mmCIF file of C-alpha atoms in Angstrom:
data_model
loop_
_atom_site.group_PDB
_atom_site.id
_atom_site.type_symbol
_atom_site.label_atom_id
_atom_site.label_comp_id
_atom_site.label_asym_id
_atom_site.label_seq_id
_atom_site.Cartn_x
_atom_site.Cartn_y
_atom_site.Cartn_z
ATOM 1 C CA MET A 449 0.000 0.000 0.000
ATOM 2 C CA SER A 450 1.391 3.305 -1.013
ATOM 3 C CA THR A 451 1.770 6.108 1.494
ATOM 4 C CA ALA A 452 0.503 9.536 0.613
ATOM 5 C CA VAL A 453 2.980 12.352 0.909
ATOM 6 C CA THR A 454 1.484 15.095 3.045
ATOM 7 C CA PRO A 455 2.237 18.803 2.548
ATOM 8 C CA GLU A 456 3.917 18.811 5.977
ATOM 9 C CA LYS A 457 6.390 16.167 4.820
ATOM 10 C CA LYS A 458 7.080 18.150 1.662
ATOM 11 C CA ALA A 459 7.753 21.270 3.725
ATOM 12 C CA GLY A 460 9.954 19.256 6.053
ATOM 13 C CA THR A 461 12.346 18.291 3.267
ATOM 14 C CA THR A 462 14.317 21.451 4.077
ATOM 15 C CA GLY A 463 15.371 19.718 7.286
ATOM 16 C CA THR A 464 16.942 16.694 5.551
ATOM 17 C CA PRO A 465 20.683 16.159 5.905
ATOM 18 C CA LYS A 466 21.149 17.111 2.222
ATOM 19 C CA ALA A 467 19.274 20.394 2.664
ATOM 20 C CA GLN A 468 21.100 21.149 5.914
ATOM 21 C CA HIS A 469 24.437 20.506 4.181
ATOM 22 C CA HIS A 470 23.387 22.902 1.395
ATOM 23 C CA ASP A 471 22.425 25.592 3.933
ATOM 24 C CA THR A 472 25.712 25.136 5.820
ATOM 25 C CA ALA A 473 27.766 25.361 2.621
ATOM 26 C CA ARG A 474 25.875 28.482 1.588
ATOM 27 C CA ALA A 475 26.425 30.104 5.001
ATOM 28 C CA LYS A 476 30.142 29.265 4.820
ATOM 29 C CA ALA A 477 30.386 30.735 1.329
ATOM 30 C CA GLU A 478 28.615 33.927 2.467
ATOM 31 C CA ASN A 479 30.890 34.227 5.489
ATOM 32 C CA LYS A 480 33.942 33.725 3.273
ATOM 33 C CA LEU A 481 32.728 36.427 0.884
ATOM 34 C CA GLY A 482 32.027 38.749 3.797
ATOM 35 C CA LEU A 483 35.549 38.277 5.162
ATOM 36 C CA LYS A 484 37.028 39.056 1.753
ATOM 37 C CA LEU A 485 34.943 42.225 1.467
ATOM 38 C CA VAL A 486 35.855 43.601 4.895
ATOM 39 C CA ALA A 487 39.501 42.495 4.785
ATOM 40 C CA PRO A 488 40.843 45.677 3.049
ATOM 41 C CA ALA A 489 39.078 47.947 5.547
ATOM 42 C CA VAL A 490 40.272 45.852 8.499
ATOM 43 C CA ILE A 491 43.877 45.863 7.244
ATOM 44 C CA LEU A 492 43.762 49.645 6.700
ATOM 45 C CA MET A 493 42.309 50.232 10.162
ATOM 46 C CA LEU A 494 44.992 48.051 11.730
ATOM 47 C CA LEU A 495 47.711 49.976 9.898
ATOM 48 C CA VAL A 496 46.261 53.324 11.009
ATOM 49 C CA THR A 497 45.494 52.374 14.609
ATOM 50 C CA ALA A 498 48.112 49.772 15.463
ATOM 51 C CA TYR A 499 51.085 52.158 15.459
ATOM 52 C CA PRO A 500 49.515 54.816 17.778
ATOM 53 C CA MET A 501 48.327 52.100 20.150
ATOM 54 C CA GLY A 502 51.724 50.425 20.211
ATOM 55 C CA GLN A 503 53.470 53.779 20.678
ATOM 56 C CA ALA A 504 51.158 54.693 23.580
ATOM 57 C CA LEU A 505 51.831 51.340 25.222
ATOM 58 C CA TYR A 506 55.592 51.844 24.754
ATOM 59 C CA LEU A 507 55.604 55.409 26.157
ATOM 60 C CA SER A 508 53.521 54.351 29.151
ATOM 61 C CA LEU A 509 56.521 52.382 30.400
ATOM 62 C CA PHE A 510 58.669 55.522 30.683
ATOM 63 C CA LYS A 511 58.856 58.553 32.930
ATOM 64 C CA TYR A 512 58.802 60.978 30.014
ATOM 65 C CA ARG A 513 58.064 64.687 30.133
ATOM 66 C CA LEU A 514 57.963 66.498 26.776
ATOM 67 C CA SER A 515 59.618 69.612 28.242
ATOM 68 C CA ALA A 516 62.646 67.460 29.266
ATOM 69 C CA PRO A 517 62.962 64.738 26.584
ATOM 70 C CA ASP A 518 66.590 63.901 27.511
ATOM 71 C CA ASP A 519 65.513 62.851 31.023
ATOM 72 C CA ARG A 520 63.393 59.958 29.766
ATOM 73 C CA GLU A 521 63.684 56.984 32.139
ATOM 74 C CA PHE A 522 62.282 53.436 31.916
ATOM 75 C CA VAL A 523 60.015 52.810 34.924
ATOM 76 C CA GLY A 524 58.116 49.669 33.844
ATOM 77 C CA VAL A 525 54.565 49.573 35.195
ATOM 78 C CA ASN A 526 55.137 52.304 37.792
ATOM 79 C CA ASN A 527 52.984 54.768 35.836
ATOM 80 C CA TYR A 528 50.063 52.324 36.004
ATOM 81 C CA LEU A 529 50.588 51.748 39.731
ATOM 82 C CA THR A 530 50.683 55.520 40.307
ATOM 83 C CA VAL A 531 47.431 56.037 38.416
ATOM 84 C CA LEU A 532 45.583 53.143 40.038
ATOM 85 C CA SER A 533 46.662 54.209 43.556
ATOM 86 C CA ASP A 534 45.561 57.834 43.043
ATOM 87 C CA SER A 535 42.094 58.794 44.301
ATOM 88 C CA LEU A 536 41.747 61.304 41.438
ATOM 89 C CA TRP A 537 41.646 58.441 38.895
ATOM 90 C CA TRP A 538 38.863 56.646 40.752
ATOM 91 C CA THR A 539 36.916 59.904 41.240
ATOM 92 C CA ASP A 540 37.090 60.552 37.495
ATOM 93 C CA VAL A 541 36.109 56.952 36.724
ATOM 94 C CA PHE A 542 33.090 57.372 39.042
ATOM 95 C CA ASN A 543 32.112 60.650 37.333
ATOM 96 C CA THR A 544 32.438 59.041 33.898
ATOM 97 C CA LEU A 545 30.379 55.994 34.871
ATOM 98 C CA ILE A 546 27.640 58.205 36.384
ATOM 99 C CA ILE A 547 27.447 60.247 33.181
ATOM 100 C CA MET A 548 27.444 57.082 31.031
ATOM 101 C CA VAL A 549 24.748 55.213 32.979
ATOM 102 C CA ILE A 550 22.347 58.153 33.415
ATOM 103 C CA THR A 551 22.659 59.590 29.911
ATOM 104 C CA VAL A 552 22.372 56.228 28.140
ATOM 105 C CA SER A 553 19.364 55.215 30.298
ATOM 106 C CA VAL A 554 17.500 58.464 29.615
ATOM 107 C CA GLU A 555 18.439 58.401 25.930
ATOM 108 C CA LEU A 556 17.181 54.819 25.618
ATOM 109 C CA VAL A 557 13.720 55.747 26.942
ATOM 110 C CA ILE A 558 13.374 59.034 25.038
ATOM 111 C CA GLY A 559 15.019 57.586 21.928
ATOM 112 C CA PHE A 560 12.558 54.680 21.888
ATOM 113 C CA ALA A 561 9.635 57.110 22.189
ATOM 114 C CA PHE A 562 11.046 59.139 19.283
ATOM 115 C CA ALA A 563 11.564 55.942 17.257
ATOM 116 C CA MET A 564 7.927 54.933 17.856
ATOM 117 C CA VAL A 565 6.761 58.369 16.713
ATOM 118 C CA MET A 566 8.921 58.264 13.563
ATOM 119 C CA HIS A 567 7.770 54.685 12.833
ATOM 120 C CA ARG A 568 4.034 55.240 13.365
ATOM 121 C CA VAL A 569 3.502 58.788 12.208
ATOM 122 C CA VAL A 570 1.306 58.956 9.095
ATOM 123 C CA PHE A 571 1.372 62.689 8.360
ATOM 124 C CA ALA A 572 4.258 65.123 7.818
ATOM 125 C CA ARG A 573 6.628 62.214 8.314
ATOM 126 C CA GLY A 574 9.603 63.972 6.691
ATOM 127 C CA ILE A 575 9.210 67.152 8.762
ATOM 128 C CA ILE A 576 8.765 65.250 12.030
ATOM 129 C CA ARG A 577 11.767 62.999 11.402
ATOM 130 C CA THR A 578 13.943 65.965 10.413
ATOM 131 C CA SER A 579 12.884 67.922 13.502
ATOM 132 C CA ILE A 580 13.797 65.032 15.801
ATOM 133 C CA LEU A 581 17.202 64.557 14.161
ATOM 134 C CA ILE A 582 18.273 68.241 14.096
ATOM 135 C CA PRO A 583 20.200 68.186 17.441
ATOM 136 C CA TYR A 584 22.405 65.335 16.190
ATOM 137 C CA GLY A 585 23.458 67.465 13.217
ATOM 138 C CA ILE A 586 24.816 70.194 15.476
ATOM 139 C CA ILE A 587 28.514 70.071 16.395
ATOM 140 C CA THR A 588 29.036 68.962 19.984
ATOM 141 C CA VAL A 589 31.112 72.026 20.893
ATOM 142 C CA VAL A 590 28.386 74.361 19.579
ATOM 143 C CA SER A 591 25.762 72.407 21.519
ATOM 144 C CA ALA A 592 27.881 72.644 24.700
ATOM 145 C CA PHE A 593 28.264 76.426 24.342
ATOM 146 C CA ALA A 594 24.501 76.771 23.795
ATOM 147 C CA TRP A 595 23.684 74.814 26.940
ATOM 148 C CA GLN A 596 26.366 76.653 28.919
ATOM 149 C CA PHE A 597 24.599 79.863 27.984
ATOM 150 C CA ALA A 598 21.213 78.349 28.898
ATOM 151 C CA PHE A 599 22.428 77.369 32.393
ATOM 152 C CA SER A 600 24.424 80.577 32.911
ATOM 153 C CA LEU A 601 23.739 82.515 36.125
ATOM 154 C CA ASN A 602 23.935 85.914 34.452
ATOM 155 C CA ASN A 603 22.032 85.541 31.188
ATOM 156 C CA GLY A 604 20.682 81.964 31.109
ATOM 157 C CA PHE A 605 16.993 81.120 30.876
ATOM 158 C CA VAL A 606 16.831 77.719 32.627
ATOM 159 C CA ASN A 607 16.377 79.257 36.107
ATOM 160 C CA GLY A 608 13.349 81.136 34.858
ATOM 161 C CA TRP A 609 11.769 77.968 33.485
ATOM 162 C CA LEU A 610 12.220 75.814 36.597
ATOM 163 C CA PRO A 611 9.947 76.735 39.533
ATOM 164 C CA PHE A 612 12.022 74.769 42.091
ATOM 165 C CA VAL A 613 15.225 76.799 41.664
ATOM 166 C CA GLY A 614 15.815 80.444 42.465
ATOM 167 C CA ASP A 615 16.797 83.089 39.954
ATOM 168 C CA ASP A 616 20.247 83.338 41.581
ATOM 169 C CA PHE A 617 20.970 79.582 41.469
ATOM 170 C CA ASN A 618 24.435 78.910 40.040
ATOM 171 C CA TRP A 619 24.426 75.597 38.141
ATOM 172 C CA PHE A 620 28.207 75.647 37.808
ATOM 173 C CA GLY A 621 28.902 76.516 41.458
ATOM 174 C CA ASP A 622 28.787 72.938 42.763
ATOM 175 C CA LYS A 623 29.544 69.436 41.464
ATOM 176 C CA TRP A 624 26.137 67.828 41.050
ATOM 177 C CA PRO A 625 24.274 70.790 39.458
ATOM 178 C CA ALA A 626 27.198 71.111 37.038
ATOM 179 C CA MET A 627 27.003 67.373 36.305
ATOM 180 C CA VAL A 628 23.253 67.738 35.616
ATOM 181 C CA ALA A 629 23.960 70.555 33.144
ATOM 182 C CA ILE A 630 26.611 68.448 31.391
ATOM 183 C CA MET A 631 24.293 65.427 31.180
ATOM 184 C CA VAL A 632 21.382 67.518 29.845
ATOM 185 C CA SER A 633 23.633 68.790 27.059
ATOM 186 C CA GLU A 634 24.818 65.259 26.273
ATOM 187 C CA ILE A 635 21.284 63.827 26.262
ATOM 188 C CA TRP A 636 19.909 66.605 24.040
ATOM 189 C CA LYS A 637 22.713 66.150 21.517
ATOM 190 C CA THR A 638 22.833 62.360 21.174
ATOM 191 C CA THR A 639 19.272 61.123 21.783
ATOM 192 C CA PRO A 640 18.489 61.390 18.017
ATOM 193 C CA PHE A 641 21.336 58.958 17.289
ATOM 194 C CA MET A 642 19.831 56.478 19.736
ATOM 195 C CA SER A 643 16.395 56.905 18.151
ATOM 196 C CA LEU A 644 17.829 56.251 14.681
ATOM 197 C CA LEU A 645 19.348 52.938 15.777
ATOM 198 C CA LEU A 646 16.126 51.927 17.544
ATOM 199 C CA LEU A 647 14.051 52.931 14.511
ATOM 200 C CA ALA A 648 16.074 50.475 12.408
ATOM 201 C CA GLY A 649 15.296 47.719 14.925
ATOM 202 C CA LEU A 650 11.637 48.709 15.129
ATOM 203 C CA ALA A 651 11.280 48.405 11.354
ATOM 204 C CA GLN A 652 12.348 44.735 11.584
ATOM 205 C CA VAL A 653 9.529 43.775 13.954
ATOM 206 C CA SER A 654 6.885 41.886 11.978
ATOM 207 C CA GLU A 655 3.553 43.720 11.749
ATOM 208 C CA ASP A 656 1.852 40.338 11.340
ATOM 209 C CA THR A 657 3.129 39.253 14.746
ATOM 210 C CA ILE A 658 1.867 42.461 16.344
ATOM 211 C CA GLU A 659 -1.526 42.090 14.662
ATOM 212 C CA ALA A 660 -1.738 38.456 15.796
ATOM 213 C CA ALA A 661 -1.071 39.533 19.382
ATOM 214 C CA LYS A 662 -3.744 42.219 19.039
ATOM 215 C CA VAL A 663 -6.255 39.662 17.750
ATOM 216 C CA ASP A 664 -5.429 37.448 20.734
ATOM 217 C CA GLY A 665 -6.443 40.294 23.039
ATOM 218 C CA ALA A 666 -3.013 41.583 24.061
ATOM 219 C CA THR A 667 -3.036 45.135 25.378
ATOM 220 C CA TRP A 668 -0.624 47.821 24.111
ATOM 221 C CA TRP A 669 1.720 47.263 27.055
ATOM 222 C CA GLN A 670 1.616 43.474 26.569
ATOM 223 C CA ARG A 671 2.437 43.863 22.876
ATOM 224 C CA LEU A 672 5.293 46.207 23.802
ATOM 225 C CA TRP A 673 6.862 43.960 26.478
ATOM 226 C CA LYS A 674 6.064 40.544 24.976
ATOM 227 C CA VAL A 675 6.394 41.163 21.223
ATOM 228 C CA ILE A 676 8.127 44.410 20.253
ATOM 229 C CA LEU A 677 10.984 44.674 22.768
ATOM 230 C CA PRO A 678 12.045 40.985 22.601
ATOM 231 C CA ASN A 679 12.246 41.226 18.792
ATOM 232 C CA MET A 680 14.323 44.420 19.082
ATOM 233 C CA ARG A 681 16.861 42.908 21.473
ATOM 234 C CA ALA A 682 19.759 42.942 18.995
ATOM 235 C CA ALA A 683 19.033 46.525 17.907
ATOM 236 C CA ILE A 684 18.770 47.687 21.534
ATOM 237 C CA MET A 685 22.103 46.027 22.322
ATOM 238 C CA VAL A 686 23.814 47.768 19.402
ATOM 239 C CA ALA A 687 22.294 51.146 20.338
ATOM 240 C CA VAL A 688 23.246 50.838 24.016
ATOM 241 C CA LEU A 689 26.728 49.558 23.148
ATOM 242 C CA PHE A 690 27.477 52.413 20.731
ATOM 243 C CA ARG A 691 26.170 55.115 23.040
ATOM 244 C CA ALA A 692 27.742 53.671 26.205
ATOM 245 C CA LEU A 693 31.202 53.565 24.641
ATOM 246 C CA ASP A 694 30.733 57.075 23.245
ATOM 247 C CA ALA A 695 29.468 58.434 26.569
ATOM 248 C CA TYR A 696 32.389 56.871 28.453
ATOM 249 C CA ARG A 697 34.765 58.932 26.295
ATOM 250 C CA ILE A 698 32.944 62.216 27.015
ATOM 251 C CA PHE A 699 35.239 65.228 26.668
ATOM 252 C CA ASP A 700 33.768 68.118 24.611
ATOM 253 C CA ASN A 701 30.887 69.042 26.919
ATOM 254 C CA ILE A 702 33.084 69.011 30.032
ATOM 255 C CA TYR A 703 35.829 71.009 28.318
ATOM 256 C CA VAL A 704 33.412 73.737 27.199
ATOM 257 C CA MET A 705 31.020 73.882 30.168
ATOM 258 C CA THR A 706 33.250 73.430 33.251
ATOM 259 C CA ARG A 707 36.820 72.632 32.137
ATOM 260 C CA GLY A 708 36.783 69.970 34.877
ATOM 261 C CA ALA A 709 36.034 72.478 37.658
ATOM 262 C CA GLN A 710 33.876 71.523 40.667
ATOM 263 C CA ASP A 711 35.185 67.950 40.463
ATOM 264 C CA THR A 712 33.408 67.252 37.146
ATOM 265 C CA GLU A 713 36.458 65.832 35.377
ATOM 266 C CA SER A 714 36.116 62.662 33.260
ATOM 267 C CA VAL A 715 38.745 60.064 32.405
ATOM 268 C CA SER A 716 39.253 61.534 28.921
ATOM 269 C CA PHE A 717 39.652 65.029 30.367
ATOM 270 C CA LEU A 718 42.226 63.766 32.898
ATOM 271 C CA THR A 719 44.183 62.175 30.042
ATOM 272 C CA TYR A 720 44.000 65.422 28.071
ATOM 273 C CA ARG A 721 45.333 67.433 31.025
ATOM 274 C CA GLN A 722 48.283 65.100 31.550
ATOM 275 C CA ILE A 723 49.371 65.024 27.897
ATOM 276 C CA ILE A 724 48.404 68.433 26.452
ATOM 277 C CA GLU A 725 48.582 70.771 29.437
ATOM 278 C CA GLN A 726 51.294 69.144 31.577
ATOM 279 C CA PHE A 727 53.337 67.451 28.795
ATOM 280 C CA GLU A 728 53.520 64.201 30.820
ATOM 281 C CA LEU A 729 53.695 61.784 27.878
ATOM 282 C CA GLY A 730 54.509 58.737 29.996
ATOM 283 C CA MET A 731 51.716 59.214 32.539
ATOM 284 C CA GLY A 732 49.291 60.379 29.860
ATOM 285 C CA SER A 733 50.029 57.309 27.751
ATOM 286 C CA ALA A 734 49.360 55.066 30.747
ATOM 287 C CA LEU A 735 46.001 56.826 31.204
ATOM 288 C CA SER A 736 45.247 56.315 27.508
ATOM 289 C CA VAL A 737 45.948 52.596 27.773
ATOM 290 C CA LEU A 738 43.754 52.303 30.876
ATOM 291 C CA LEU A 739 40.970 54.222 29.092
ATOM 292 C CA PHE A 740 41.215 51.820 26.147
ATOM 293 C CA LEU A 741 41.082 48.790 28.439
ATOM 294 C CA SER A 742 38.066 50.285 30.261
ATOM 295 C CA VAL A 743 36.213 50.663 26.967
ATOM 296 C CA LEU A 744 37.002 47.048 26.045
ATOM 297 C CA LEU A 745 35.738 45.860 29.438
ATOM 298 C CA ILE A 746 32.480 47.820 29.117
ATOM 299 C CA ALA A 747 31.897 46.451 25.601
ATOM 300 C CA TRP A 748 32.501 42.878 26.784
ATOM 301 C CA LEU A 749 30.157 43.287 29.774
ATOM 302 C CA LEU A 750 27.357 44.748 27.635
ATOM 303 C CA VAL A 751 27.592 41.980 25.033
ATOM 304 C CA LYS A 752 27.515 39.365 27.794
ATOM 305 C CA ALA A 753 24.623 41.100 29.597
ATOM 306 C CA PHE A 754 22.348 41.176 26.532
ATOM 307 C CA ARG A 755 23.200 37.571 25.512
ATOM 308 C CA VAL A 756 22.412 38.310 21.880
ATOM 309 C CA ASP A 757 23.565 35.917 19.170
ATOM 310 C CA LEU A 758 24.035 38.299 16.253
ATOM 311 C CA ALA A 759 24.401 35.377 13.824
ATOM 312 C CA SER A 760 20.962 34.100 14.841
ATOM 313 C CA ALA A 761 19.559 37.632 14.653
ATOM 314 C CA ARG A 762 20.737 37.746 11.020
ATOM 315 C CA GLY A 763 19.037 34.431 10.351
ATOM 316 C CA GLU A 764 22.262 32.466 10.031
ATOM 317 C CA GLY A 765 21.696 30.256 13.055
#
């Protein structure tokens, strides 16, 4: 007696060893092509970045002041021990982490709201999207000067807008108000970038899945938490990773708004002071290496925390 071949069995032929072998060979061929395409850019980047990184690592092992180049002396890891045993380094690391965590958290929430607006809006879409993205097109230094003026005691307008502060409140007279001003400037400038990355992830969420959840009676919040956000996990990780690493290297806003006064210095600003203002190439190079290692550690922790398999997200798994 012959056995009828059901549609399910026909569809299941893609799971046969032959089909799986074909898919694996195709994935390998695509990966090989991808490596060939990115190889020139990777080689060029290594050539451009490898020498400065190696030179910084080499100089960090010396007591080397640019104003007295003949007095250069090999000190091994003493520069690193000096930095890590100094309370100023840890204070600046704390300041930098506070700025990174708060700004990225606020930008993630506001950026997602902006992404939803840009994704769902049905009228004047071009004008609305352009309006949201304008701050990101402004140079960071210009943005910092604008916000310094806004928070200024003499001619700023922020004190007049906020009912809980007096007209004579000096935002740059103490550490935490100055930090708030710096973070407001950072958030205003870079939230559009976060919303752009989230908009790309939002566009990949299947409308059919959302409609199916709606038909099943899911509320807006349930669709958001159970359907939209889980399907945007890879995009959220990329957005948070990019912005966190960028925020950890904050320099422009602090340089323009406070110049590190009131204990608002960041790690990048400390490195700048050592190398550019005090000509301490050895100590400054050690700070640069520690800053680079900090960025690598943050990137590794974020990738581990999100547990996203980017290969699976691309449909290669």
